[in-house]
Coordinates of C-alpha atoms in Angstrom, one line a residue:
Chain I
M15 CA -23.0 -9.2 -18.6
A16 CA -21.1 -11.8 -17.3
E17 CA -16.8 -10.9 -17.4
K18 CA -14.9 -12.8 -20.0
L19 CA -11.6 -14.0 -19.3
R20 CA -8.6 -14.3 -20.9
I21 CA -7.8 -18.3 -20.8
L22 CA -5.2 -20.6 -21.8
I23 CA -4.8 -23.9 -21.9
V24 CA -1.5 -25.6 -21.5
D25 CA -1.7 -29.4 -21.7
D26 CA 0.0 -32.0 -24.2
E27 CA -2.8 -33.9 -25.4
M28 CA -4.8 -32.7 -28.3
I29 CA -7.9 -34.0 -27.3
V30 CA -7.9 -32.2 -23.7
R31 CA -6.9 -28.3 -25.3
E32 CA -9.5 -29.0 -28.0
S33 CA -12.2 -29.7 -25.2
F34 CA -11.2 -27.3 -23.0
L35 CA -11.1 -24.6 -25.9
H36 CA -14.7 -25.4 -27.1
W37 CA -16.0 -25.6 -23.5
F38 CA -15.3 -21.8 -22.7
K39 CA -16.0 -20.6 -26.2
K40 CA -19.6 -21.6 -25.1
D41 CA -18.9 -19.1 -21.7
G42 CA -17.6 -16.3 -24.2
H43 CA -14.3 -16.4 -22.7
T44 CA -10.9 -15.7 -25.1
V45 CA -9.1 -19.4 -25.1
A46 CA -6.1 -20.6 -26.4
T47 CA -4.2 -23.7 -26.2
A48 CA -0.7 -24.3 -25.7
A49 CA 1.2 -28.3 -26.3
S50 CA 4.2 -27.1 -24.0
G51 CA 5.3 -25.6 -21.0
F52 CA 7.6 -23.5 -23.6
E53 CA 4.9 -22.6 -26.0
A54 CA 3.2 -21.3 -22.8
L55 CA 5.5 -18.8 -21.9
E56 CA 5.7 -17.6 -25.6
K57 CA 2.1 -17.3 -26.2
I58 CA 1.9 -15.3 -22.5
E59 CA 4.8 -13.1 -23.2
K60 CA 2.5 -12.1 -26.5
F61 CA -0.9 -11.9 -24.7
P62 CA -1.8 -10.9 -21.3
Y63 CA -3.8 -14.0 -20.4
E64 CA -5.0 -13.9 -17.0
I65 CA -5.5 -17.9 -15.9
L66 CA -4.1 -20.7 -17.3
F67 CA -4.9 -24.1 -17.1
V68 CA -2.0 -26.3 -17.0
D69 CA -1.3 -30.1 -17.2
I70 CA 1.2 -31.2 -14.2
K71 CA 2.3 -34.0 -16.6
M72 CA 3.7 -33.0 -19.7
P73 CA 7.1 -33.7 -21.7
G74 CA 9.9 -31.2 -21.7
M75 CA 8.8 -28.8 -19.3
D76 CA 6.3 -30.0 -16.7
G77 CA 3.5 -27.8 -15.1
L78 CA 5.0 -26.9 -11.9
E79 CA 8.2 -26.2 -13.5
L80 CA 6.3 -23.9 -16.0
L81 CA 3.9 -22.4 -13.2
K82 CA 7.0 -21.3 -11.1
K83 CA 8.3 -19.5 -14.3
I84 CA 4.9 -18.2 -14.8
K85 CA 4.6 -16.5 -11.2
A86 CA 8.4 -15.4 -11.3
G87 CA 7.5 -12.9 -14.3
Y88 CA 3.4 -12.5 -14.5
P89 CA 2.4 -12.8 -10.8
D90 CA -0.4 -11.7 -10.8
T91 CA -1.6 -14.5 -13.5
I92 CA -4.0 -17.2 -11.7
V93 CA -2.7 -20.9 -12.2
I94 CA -4.9 -24.2 -12.1
I95 CA -3.2 -27.5 -12.2
I96 CA -5.4 -30.6 -13.8
T97 CA -4.1 -33.5 -13.7
A98 CA -5.2 -36.7 -14.7
Y99 CA -3.4 -38.9 -11.9
G100 CA -5.1 -37.9 -9.0
S101 CA -2.0 -37.1 -6.4
I102 CA -2.9 -35.2 -4.0
E103 CA 1.0 -34.5 -2.9
S104 CA 1.6 -32.7 -6.0
A105 CA -1.3 -31.1 -6.3
V106 CA -0.3 -29.3 -2.5
H107 CA 2.9 -29.0 -3.9
A108 CA 1.9 -26.8 -6.7
M109 CA -0.8 -25.0 -4.3
K110 CA 2.3 -24.2 -2.4
M111 CA 3.7 -22.9 -5.4
G112 CA 1.4 -20.5 -5.8
A113 CA -1.1 -22.4 -8.1
S114 CA -4.4 -21.2 -7.6
D115 CA -6.5 -24.7 -7.7
Y116 CA -6.2 -27.5 -9.0
L117 CA -8.9 -30.1 -11.3
L118 CA -9.1 -33.8 -11.1
K119 CA -9.6 -34.9 -14.7
P120 CA -11.9 -35.8 -15.9
F121 CA -14.5 -33.0 -13.4
K122 CA -18.0 -32.5 -13.5
P123 CA -19.4 -30.0 -15.1
E124 CA -20.5 -28.3 -12.6
Q125 CA -16.9 -28.0 -10.9
L126 CA -15.2 -26.7 -14.3
S127 CA -18.1 -23.9 -13.2
L128 CA -17.6 -23.5 -9.8
V129 CA -13.3 -22.4 -10.4
L130 CA -14.5 -20.3 -12.3
E131 CA -16.7 -18.7 -10.5
K132 CA -14.1 -19.1 -7.9
I133 CA -11.5 -17.1 -9.8
K134 CA -13.7 -14.7 -10.9
Q135 CA -14.5 -13.7 -7.0
Q136 CA -10.5 -13.9 -6.1
K137 CA -9.6 -11.6 -9.4
K138 CA -12.3 -9.0 -8.1
L139 CA -10.9 -9.1 -4.6
A140 CA -7.1 -8.9 -5.5
S141 CA -7.9 -6.0 -7.7
E142 CA -10.4 -4.1 -5.3
Y143 CA -7.4 -5.1 -2.5
N144 CA -4.2 -3.5 -4.7
Y145 CA -5.9 -1.2 -5.6
M146 CA -7.2 -0.1 -2.0
K147 CA -3.5 -0.4 -0.5
E148 CA -2.0 1.9 -3.5
C149 CA -5.0 4.1 -3.1
L150 CA -5.3 4.2 0.7
E151 CA -4.3 7.7 1.1
K152 CA -6.5 9.0 -1.7
I153 CA -9.8 7.2 -0.8
T154 CA -11.6 9.8 1.9
R155 CA -15.2 9.4 2.1
F156 CA -18.4 8.0 0.0
D157 CA -20.1 10.5 2.1
D158 CA -23.3 12.1 0.6
I159 CA -22.8 15.4 -1.2
I160 CA -24.4 18.4 1.1
G161 CA -26.8 20.9 0.0
Q162 CA -29.6 23.0 -0.3
S163 CA -29.0 26.0 -2.4
E164 CA -30.0 26.5 -6.1
P165 CA -27.1 25.9 -7.5
M166 CA -26.5 21.6 -5.5
K167 CA -30.2 21.2 -6.3
K168 CA -29.4 21.6 -10.1
I169 CA -26.4 19.2 -9.6
F170 CA -28.3 16.6 -7.7
K171 CA -30.8 16.6 -10.7
L172 CA -28.4 16.2 -13.2
I173 CA -26.3 13.2 -11.5
P174 CA -28.7 10.1 -12.1
E175 CA -29.4 11.6 -15.5
V176 CA -25.6 11.9 -16.2
A177 CA -25.3 8.4 -14.2
R178 CA -27.9 6.3 -16.9
S179 CA -25.5 7.2 -19.7
D180 CA -22.2 6.4 -20.2
A181 CA -21.2 9.7 -21.8
S182 CA -17.8 11.3 -21.1
V183 CA -18.5 13.8 -18.3
L184 CA -15.9 17.0 -17.5
L185 CA -16.7 18.6 -14.4
T186 CA -15.1 22.0 -13.9
G187 CA -14.7 24.1 -11.1
E188 CA -12.4 25.3 -8.3
T189 CA -10.3 23.3 -6.1
G190 CA -12.0 22.0 -3.2
T191 CA -15.5 22.3 -5.0
G192 CA -16.2 18.6 -4.3
K193 CA -15.6 17.2 -7.8
E194 CA -14.6 14.1 -6.7
L195 CA -17.4 13.5 -4.5
I196 CA -19.8 14.2 -7.2
A197 CA -17.8 11.9 -9.7
K198 CA -18.0 8.9 -6.7
A199 CA -22.2 9.7 -7.0
I200 CA -21.9 9.4 -10.5
H201 CA -20.2 6.1 -10.6
A202 CA -22.5 4.5 -6.9
K203 CA -25.9 6.2 -9.4
S204 CA -24.1 4.3 -12.9
S205 CA -24.6 0.4 -13.7
R206 CA -21.1 0.5 -13.2
A207 CA -21.7 0.9 -9.4
H208 CA -20.6 -2.7 -8.2
L209 CA -16.9 -2.5 -10.3
P210 CA -14.7 -0.4 -9.0
F211 CA -13.7 3.7 -9.2
I212 CA -10.2 4.5 -9.4
A213 CA -9.1 8.6 -9.0
I214 CA -5.9 9.7 -10.4
N215 CA -4.7 13.0 -10.0
C216 CA -2.8 13.7 -13.3
G217 CA -0.9 16.6 -11.9
A218 CA 0.4 14.8 -9.2
V219 CA 2.0 12.2 -11.2
P220 CA 4.9 13.1 -13.5
D221 CA 3.9 12.8 -17.6
S222 CA 6.0 9.7 -17.8
L223 CA 5.0 7.6 -14.9
L224 CA 1.2 8.7 -15.8
E225 CA 1.8 6.5 -19.0
S226 CA 2.8 3.5 -17.5
E227 CA 0.2 3.9 -14.6
L228 CA -2.6 4.2 -17.4
F229 CA -1.7 1.3 -19.0
G230 CA 0.8 -0.9 -17.7
H231 CA 4.0 -2.2 -18.8
Q232 CA 5.4 -5.5 -19.9
K233 CA 8.6 -6.8 -18.1
G234 CA 11.4 -5.2 -19.4
A235 CA 9.6 -2.2 -20.7
F236 CA 12.1 0.0 -19.0
T237 CA 14.9 -0.4 -16.1
G238 CA 13.1 -1.5 -13.2
A239 CA 10.0 -2.5 -15.2
T240 CA 10.9 -6.3 -13.5
Y241 CA 7.1 -7.7 -13.2
L242 CA 4.3 -7.5 -16.1
T243 CA 2.0 -4.8 -14.4
R244 CA -1.3 -4.0 -15.0
G245 CA -2.7 -0.5 -16.0
F246 CA -5.2 1.2 -13.9
F247 CA -7.1 1.1 -17.3
E248 CA -7.1 -2.4 -17.1
V249 CA -7.3 -2.3 -13.5
V250 CA -10.4 -0.1 -13.4
S251 CA -12.0 -3.4 -15.5
G252 CA -16.0 -2.0 -16.5
G253 CA -16.0 0.3 -13.5
T254 CA -15.3 4.3 -13.7
L255 CA -12.1 6.4 -13.9
F256 CA -11.5 9.7 -12.6
L257 CA -8.7 11.7 -14.0
D258 CA -8.4 14.7 -11.7
E259 CA -6.9 17.9 -13.4
I260 CA -6.8 16.8 -16.8
G261 CA -6.0 20.1 -17.8
E262 CA -2.0 19.4 -16.7
I263 CA -1.5 16.7 -18.8
S264 CA 1.2 17.2 -21.9
A265 CA 0.0 16.9 -25.4
K266 CA 1.3 13.6 -26.4
M267 CA -0.7 11.9 -23.7
Q268 CA -3.3 13.9 -24.1
I269 CA -2.9 12.4 -28.2
D270 CA -2.8 8.8 -26.4
L271 CA -6.2 8.9 -24.1
L272 CA -8.2 10.8 -27.1
R273 CA -6.6 7.3 -29.1
V274 CA -8.2 5.3 -25.9
L275 CA -11.2 6.3 -26.0
E276 CA -11.8 6.4 -29.8
E277 CA -10.7 2.5 -29.9
K278 CA -11.8 1.3 -26.3
Q279 CA -7.9 -0.4 -26.5
I280 CA -4.9 0.1 -25.1
T281 CA -1.1 -1.4 -25.5
R282 CA 1.1 -1.8 -22.9
L283 CA 4.2 0.1 -22.3
G284 CA 7.1 -2.5 -24.1
S285 CA 3.7 -4.6 -25.8
R286 CA 2.2 -4.6 -29.3
E287 CA -0.8 -6.6 -28.0
P288 CA -3.8 -4.3 -27.7
I289 CA -5.9 -5.1 -25.0
K290 CA -9.8 -3.9 -25.4
V291 CA -10.5 -2.0 -21.8
D292 CA -14.4 -0.9 -20.9
F293 CA -14.7 1.8 -18.6
R294 CA -16.2 5.0 -18.2
L295 CA -14.4 8.5 -17.6
I296 CA -15.2 11.3 -15.7
S297 CA -12.6 14.0 -16.2
A298 CA -12.2 17.2 -13.8
T299 CA -10.3 20.4 -14.2
R300 CA -10.0 23.9 -12.2
R301 CA -8.5 25.4 -15.7
N302 CA -10.1 27.1 -18.1
L303 CA -10.0 24.7 -21.2
A304 CA -11.1 27.3 -24.0
A305 CA -8.6 28.8 -22.5
A306 CA -6.0 26.4 -22.9
I307 CA -7.3 25.3 -26.2
A308 CA -7.1 29.2 -27.1
G309 CA -3.5 28.7 -26.2
E310 CA -2.9 25.8 -27.7
S311 CA -1.8 23.9 -25.0
F312 CA -5.0 21.8 -24.7
R313 CA -6.5 19.8 -27.9
E314 CA -9.4 20.9 -29.2
D315 CA -10.3 17.4 -30.1
F316 CA -9.4 15.8 -26.6
F317 CA -12.0 18.7 -24.9
Y318 CA -14.5 17.4 -27.2
R319 CA -14.0 13.9 -26.2
I320 CA -14.2 14.5 -22.8
N321 CA -16.8 17.0 -22.6
V322 CA -19.7 15.2 -23.7
I323 CA -21.3 16.2 -20.6
H324 CA -20.1 19.5 -19.1
I325 CA -20.7 19.8 -15.5
P326 CA -19.6 23.1 -13.6
V327 CA -19.7 23.0 -10.2
P328 CA -19.9 26.4 -8.1
P329 CA -17.3 27.7 -5.9
L330 CA -18.4 27.9 -1.9
R331 CA -19.3 31.1 -2.2
A332 CA -21.3 31.0 -4.8
H333 CA -23.9 28.7 -2.5
K334 CA -22.7 30.4 1.0
D335 CA -26.4 29.3 2.1
D336 CA -25.2 25.8 2.4
I337 CA -22.4 26.9 5.1
P338 CA -24.1 26.4 8.2
L339 CA -25.2 22.4 6.4
L340 CA -22.1 21.7 5.5
I341 CA -20.4 22.8 9.0
D342 CA -23.3 20.5 10.9
H343 CA -21.7 18.0 9.0
F344 CA -18.7 18.2 9.6
L345 CA -19.0 18.9 13.1
N346 CA -20.7 15.4 13.4
K347 CA -17.8 13.8 11.5
Y348 CA -15.0 15.2 13.6
S349 CA -16.6 14.7 17.2
Q350 CA -17.4 11.1 16.2
E351 CA -14.1 10.9 14.5
M352 CA -12.4 12.0 17.3
S353 CA -14.6 10.8 20.0
K354 CA -14.7 14.4 21.1
R355 CA -18.2 16.1 22.1
V356 CA -17.9 19.5 19.9
D357 CA -21.1 19.9 18.7
R358 CA -22.5 23.8 18.8
I359 CA -21.2 26.6 17.1
S360 CA -21.7 30.2 18.5
V361 CA -23.5 32.8 16.2
E362 CA -20.3 35.1 16.1
A363 CA -18.1 32.3 14.6
M364 CA -21.1 31.3 11.9
Q365 CA -21.5 34.6 11.1
L366 CA -17.6 35.0 11.1
L367 CA -17.6 31.6 9.0
K368 CA -20.0 33.1 6.6
Q369 CA -18.2 36.0 6.1
Y370 CA -15.1 34.7 4.9
H371 CA -14.7 34.0 1.1
W372 CA -13.4 30.7 1.1
P373 CA -11.0 30.8 -1.3
G374 CA -10.2 26.5 -0.7
N375 CA -14.1 26.1 -1.0
I376 CA -15.4 23.2 0.7
R377 CA -12.2 21.8 1.2
E378 CA -10.9 24.8 3.5
L379 CA -14.3 25.0 5.3
E380 CA -13.8 21.1 6.3
N381 CA -10.1 21.6 7.3
A382 CA -11.0 24.5 9.3
I383 CA -14.2 22.7 10.9
E384 CA -11.4 19.9 11.5
R385 CA -9.0 21.7 13.2
A386 CA -10.8 23.8 15.4
V387 CA -12.5 20.6 16.6
V388 CA -8.9 19.6 17.3
L389 CA -8.2 22.3 19.3
S390 CA -11.5 23.5 21.4
R391 CA -11.3 22.6 24.6
S392 CA -15.5 23.4 25.2
R393 CA -18.6 21.3 23.5
T394 CA -18.9 25.4 21.4
L395 CA -16.9 26.4 18.7
R396 CA -16.2 30.3 19.2
T397 CA -14.4 32.9 17.2
S398 CA -11.2 32.2 18.8
D399 CA -11.1 28.5 17.7
F400 CA -10.7 30.1 13.9
A401 CA -8.1 32.6 15.0
F402 CA -6.6 31.5 11.6
L403 CA -9.0 33.0 9.4
K404 CA -9.5 36.0 11.0
L405 CA -6.7 37.5 9.0
A406 CA -8.1 36.8 6.0
L407 CA -11.1 39.1 7.3
T408 CA -9.2 42.2 8.4
P409 CA -8.7 44.9 5.7
T410 CA -4.9 45.0 4.9
S411 CA -3.0 48.1 3.6
G412 CA -1.7 47.0 0.4
S413 CA 1.7 48.3 1.0
Q414 CA 2.4 46.3 4.2
A415 CA 5.6 44.0 3.7
L416 CA 5.4 40.4 4.6
R417 CA 7.5 40.8 7.7
D418 CA 4.9 43.5 8.9
M419 CA 2.1 40.8 8.4
E420 CA 4.0 38.3 9.8
V421 CA 4.7 39.9 12.9
S422 CA 0.9 41.3 13.2
H423 CA -0.5 37.9 12.5
I424 CA 2.1 36.3 15.4
L425 CA 1.4 38.6 17.5
K426 CA -2.6 38.4 17.5
V427 CA -2.3 34.7 17.6
L428 CA -0.2 35.1 20.9
D429 CA -2.8 37.7 22.2
E430 CA -5.5 35.6 21.6
N431 CA -4.0 32.2 23.5
D432 CA -2.9 34.7 25.9
W433 CA 0.9 34.1 25.4
N434 CA 0.8 30.5 26.0
I435 CA 3.2 29.1 23.2
T436 CA 1.8 25.4 23.2
R437 CA -1.6 26.3 22.0
S438 CA -0.2 29.4 19.7
S439 CA 1.9 26.8 17.8
A440 CA -0.9 24.9 16.9
V441 CA -3.1 27.4 16.1
L442 CA 0.0 29.2 13.7
G443 CA 0.8 25.6 12.4
I444 CA 4.0 25.8 13.2
N445 CA 6.1 23.7 16.0
R446 CA 6.9 25.4 19.6
V447 CA 10.8 25.5 19.3
T448 CA 10.1 27.6 15.7
L449 CA 7.4 30.4 17.8
H450 CA 10.3 30.4 20.4
K451 CA 12.6 31.6 17.3
K452 CA 10.1 33.9 15.3
I453 CA 9.3 36.2 18.7
K454 CA 13.1 36.4 19.3
R455 CA 14.3 37.2 15.7
L456 CA 11.2 39.1 15.4
G457 CA 11.5 40.8 18.7
L458 CA 8.3 40.3 20.3
Q459 CA 7.6 41.2 23.6
K460 CA 4.7 40.0 26.1
P461 CA 2.4 43.3 26.7
S462 CA 2.6 44.4 30.1
P463 CA -0.6 44.1 32.4
Chain U
M80 CA -45.3 -12.3 -35.3
E81 CA -41.6 -11.0 -36.5
D82 CA -40.3 -14.4 -36.0
T83 CA -42.3 -16.1 -38.5
Q84 CA -41.9 -13.4 -40.6
I85 CA -38.4 -14.0 -40.9
M86 CA -39.0 -17.8 -41.0
Q87 CA -41.1 -17.1 -43.7
Q88 CA -38.4 -15.1 -45.8
R89 CA -35.8 -17.7 -45.5
K90 CA -36.9 -21.1 -45.2
T91 CA -35.0 -22.5 -42.3
T92 CA -35.0 -26.4 -41.3
I93 CA -33.3 -28.3 -38.4
G94 CA -33.0 -32.2 -38.9
V95 CA -33.0 -34.9 -36.2
F96 CA -31.8 -38.2 -36.0
A97 CA -31.0 -41.2 -34.3
F98 CA -28.3 -43.3 -34.0
G99 CA -28.8 -46.3 -34.1
D100 CA -31.6 -47.6 -32.0
V101 CA -33.9 -44.2 -30.6
P102 CA -37.4 -44.8 -29.4
A103 CA -39.2 -42.0 -32.0
I104 CA -41.4 -41.0 -30.0
V105 CA -38.0 -39.1 -28.5
L106 CA -37.2 -37.6 -31.5
K107 CA -40.9 -36.3 -32.1
V108 CA -41.1 -34.8 -29.4
I109 CA -37.7 -33.1 -29.6
A110 CA -38.7 -32.1 -33.3
A111 CA -42.0 -30.7 -32.3
H112 CA -40.5 -28.4 -29.4
I113 CA -37.6 -26.6 -31.9
S114 CA -40.9 -25.9 -34.6
G115 CA -43.2 -25.3 -31.0
Y116 CA -40.4 -22.7 -29.0
L117 CA -37.8 -21.6 -31.5
K118 CA -40.7 -21.2 -34.1
I119 CA -38.3 -23.1 -36.7
D120 CA -39.4 -26.1 -39.2
A121 CA -38.2 -29.7 -37.7
E122 CA -38.1 -33.0 -39.6
I123 CA -37.2 -36.6 -38.7
M124 CA -34.3 -37.7 -40.6
P125 CA -33.7 -41.7 -41.3
S126 CA -31.2 -42.9 -38.4
V127 CA -27.8 -43.6 -38.5
T128 CA -26.0 -46.2 -37.6
H129 CA -24.9 -46.5 -34.0
P130 CA -21.3 -44.4 -33.1
Y131 CA -18.8 -48.0 -32.4
Y132 CA -16.2 -46.1 -33.1
A133 CA -16.2 -43.4 -30.1
L134 CA -16.7 -45.8 -26.9
D135 CA -13.6 -45.5 -24.7
R136 CA -12.9 -48.2 -23.8
H137 CA -11.1 -47.6 -20.2
R138 CA -14.2 -45.0 -19.0
L139 CA -17.3 -46.8 -21.0
Q140 CA -18.5 -43.6 -22.5
Y141 CA -19.0 -41.7 -25.8
D142 CA -16.7 -39.8 -27.1
C143 CA -18.7 -36.1 -28.5
G144 CA -15.4 -34.9 -30.1
L145 CA -15.2 -38.6 -31.7
I146 CA -18.8 -38.4 -32.9
L147 CA -19.0 -34.9 -34.0
Q148 CA -15.4 -35.8 -36.6
T149 CA -16.8 -38.5 -38.1
M150 CA -20.2 -36.9 -38.7
N151 CA -18.8 -33.4 -40.3
A152 CA -18.2 -35.7 -42.8
N153 CA -22.0 -35.6 -43.9
R154 CA -22.8 -32.5 -45.7
F155 CA -26.7 -33.1 -44.7
D156 CA -27.6 -31.4 -47.7
G157 CA -31.3 -29.5 -47.2
Y158 CA -30.9 -28.7 -43.6
E159 CA -29.2 -26.0 -41.8
K160 CA -28.4 -28.0 -38.8
V161 CA -28.8 -31.0 -37.6
I162 CA -29.3 -32.6 -34.3
G163 CA -28.3 -36.6 -33.5
V164 CA -29.9 -38.0 -30.6
L165 CA -28.3 -41.3 -28.9
T166 CA -29.5 -43.5 -25.5
V167 CA -25.5 -43.7 -24.4
D168 CA -23.8 -42.5 -21.9
L169 CA -21.5 -38.4 -23.7
F170 CA -18.5 -37.6 -22.3
V171 CA -16.0 -34.7 -23.5
P172 CA -12.1 -35.5 -22.5
I173 CA -11.8 -32.9 -19.0
L174 CA -15.6 -33.7 -17.8
T175 CA -17.2 -36.7 -16.5
Y176 CA -20.2 -36.8 -18.6
V177 CA -22.4 -34.5 -20.7
Y178 CA -25.7 -34.1 -21.5
G179 CA -25.0 -33.2 -25.3
E180 CA -22.9 -31.7 -26.9
A181 CA -22.4 -28.8 -30.0
R182 CA -19.7 -26.5 -31.4
Q183 CA -20.5 -23.1 -31.4
G184 CA -21.9 -21.9 -34.7
G185 CA -21.4 -25.7 -36.3
K186 CA -23.6 -27.8 -38.0
I187 CA -24.2 -30.7 -35.5
A188 CA -25.5 -31.2 -32.2
L189 CA -25.6 -33.9 -29.9
V190 CA -27.9 -35.3 -26.9
S191 CA -28.5 -38.1 -25.5
T192 CA -31.1 -39.4 -23.3
Y193 CA -29.3 -41.7 -20.6
R194 CA -28.5 -39.3 -17.9
M195 CA -32.2 -37.4 -18.6
R196 CA -33.7 -40.3 -15.4
N197 CA -32.0 -39.5 -12.0
N198 CA -31.1 -43.0 -12.0
P199 CA -30.1 -44.3 -15.9
H200 CA -31.5 -47.5 -15.2
S201 CA -34.6 -46.5 -13.5
K202 CA -38.4 -47.0 -15.3
S203 CA -40.1 -45.7 -12.4
E204 CA -39.7 -41.6 -13.5
L205 CA -41.8 -40.6 -15.8
S206 CA -41.0 -40.4 -19.2
S207 CA -42.5 -37.3 -20.2
R208 CA -40.3 -36.1 -18.1
V209 CA -37.8 -37.5 -19.2
Y210 CA -38.9 -36.7 -22.9
E211 CA -38.8 -32.9 -21.8
R212 CA -35.5 -32.6 -20.6
T213 CA -33.7 -34.6 -23.7
A214 CA -35.7 -31.7 -25.7
K215 CA -34.9 -29.2 -23.4
V216 CA -31.0 -30.0 -23.8
A217 CA -31.9 -30.0 -27.8
L218 CA -33.1 -26.6 -27.7
H219 CA -29.7 -25.4 -25.6
E220 CA -27.4 -27.2 -27.6
I221 CA -29.2 -25.6 -31.0
G222 CA -28.3 -22.6 -29.4
H223 CA -25.1 -23.1 -29.7
L224 CA -25.2 -24.1 -33.2
F225 CA -26.6 -20.6 -33.3
N226 CA -23.8 -19.2 -32.3
M227 CA -25.3 -18.7 -28.6
L228 CA -22.7 -18.1 -25.1
H229 CA -23.9 -19.0 -21.9
C230 CA -26.3 -16.9 -20.2
E231 CA -25.7 -16.0 -16.2
D232 CA -29.7 -15.6 -16.1
E233 CA -31.0 -18.7 -14.8
K234 CA -34.5 -17.9 -16.3
C235 CA -32.7 -18.7 -19.7
L236 CA -32.9 -21.6 -21.9
M237 CA -29.1 -20.9 -22.2
H238 CA -27.9 -21.0 -18.4
F239 CA -25.8 -23.7 -18.1
S240 CA -26.6 -27.1 -16.6
G241 CA -24.7 -29.5 -14.7
N242 CA -27.1 -31.5 -13.3
L243 CA -30.6 -32.5 -13.5
S244 CA -31.9 -30.0 -10.7
T245 CA -30.6 -27.3 -12.7
L246 CA -31.7 -28.4 -15.7
D247 CA -35.5 -29.0 -14.2
K248 CA -35.3 -25.4 -13.3
T249 CA -34.1 -24.1 -16.9
P250 CA -36.8 -22.9 -18.7
L251 CA -37.5 -23.9 -22.2
Y252 CA -37.4 -20.0 -23.9
F253 CA -34.7 -17.8 -23.6
C254 CA -34.6 -14.6 -21.8
R255 CA -35.6 -10.9 -23.0
Y256 CA -31.5 -10.3 -24.3
C257 CA -31.5 -14.0 -25.7
T258 CA -34.1 -13.7 -27.5
V259 CA -32.8 -10.7 -29.0
Y260 CA -29.5 -12.7 -30.0
F261 CA -31.1 -15.4 -31.4
R262 CA -33.7 -13.4 -33.5
D263 CA -30.6 -11.5 -34.9
A264 CA -28.4 -14.7 -35.6
L265 CA -31.5 -16.1 -37.4
K266 CA -31.6 -12.4 -39.7
R267 CA -27.3 -12.7 -40.0
R268 CA -27.8 -16.2 -41.5

């Protein structure tokens, strides 16, 4: 379906306003008119119009003055200048002030369609750009999910089926199991694939900020709200919203989200105008929500809303058969990324990685490979490259104090690296000065040859 | 046919009339297209006087908005929708020209034969092509009268045509979605 826009026509001539109104209504857009710049400012404050068609010549406040005010208060709003005078100078001036385009009245029907098409493209790009800019660090990869084990095959079968429907999906599983990748795969296979995919980690954003991030806010809604900001619910426009760590949100936020899911409309902070929103919700959590419901920290009605389709994602230790495949994939990836030829792993190292219980799941495995590739000086990764994992495999007595564990671990690493401080500190993930200090403080000594 | 059944349940008639002197064949072709493609009865009505009042002396074109406003005073009893046919150049104030005009969900639509030739004064273009184009615009405007919006699908009668080459590529029938929408619009009356 074509995207429907919220358009405001500002012209002092009624016949022109009517003409625009009827024309855009035929395309199904939401259209309103204003006879003056003042009326336009009043209207835009009450309703979030996306595009303004502004006549340059108007009594009172002229088009250029209105453009200036709009760009100062609502920089995201697109303004198209209309002029009957054909004065290129004023049109150029308007473009310099931030107008997106101009139309010389009267225009051919195709011109109007072209302008609208251009605006739609521009809006899409701006929306994508803003999102990419803000979340660059959040965007990792859209790689295919990897796995040949039975539990993963089941999920692969489920993804296209789930993608076809628009129902809310809840992904549960431990941290690092690839919940976001599955959410992205569902999005990529759905009819919304060409629209944005926005991921928000609810646990990482304070509650008050989360509200403004999701719903957006009017100018002046709170101290520091100098601009009107569109929330993720609006920015996602038709795409998929992925709320990670949904179990962490407050009771109030649960009620607010429940209302959005039921009514499919939102109200920006500081505004009373409801705005229709369209998105598919995929949530994820590592918490046991059933227990949270029993403990009354999670609302049951909200749970049923987000849990229309439930996909449990298994921890890596439940599909260890996939470990060689995953290692191969990460080796390829990181050796390419770092332009370093590390493409093999020794049998012992593979055995070690298979034995490890991977509490941090696939993410931990990926980090382990990345770290090993960075530090490796040969083409093949060996057990010594995974020294940092070995400690977890070594059975330790329960009574061992933290200090003792630190001593034994640092000694082990130092021994493996021939007491080379630079290499050992890199393995330990601390800098050289800290390692020197620790050696001194813990009274460690290099064994005599 | 489901469409025919709907028609039988509630009789709908669309009136086709001329503004001033319009060749009778044009009205007949439009009426035939309405019955044939939309499966709605169409009747040719007596003509009305030429809309001199709507001539814009600067543009030397006729203002659709003024014509529709004036014609709205008539009740056109017995007809659910009516379509007026002209031979003059039509405009709405923001656009240089229009082939036809109708308000969303309104009762009256307009269509002009003026721009249905590549050159309005040419005699060489096939009349049958000019008639078909006029009928196509008429069906499109009737779509708007039944509250239908423009459609993105190029293979749909409701796709917007701003020039004759696009109009010629536009079919005389609706796409799958618009067909359903049109059927629903008829049921909802």
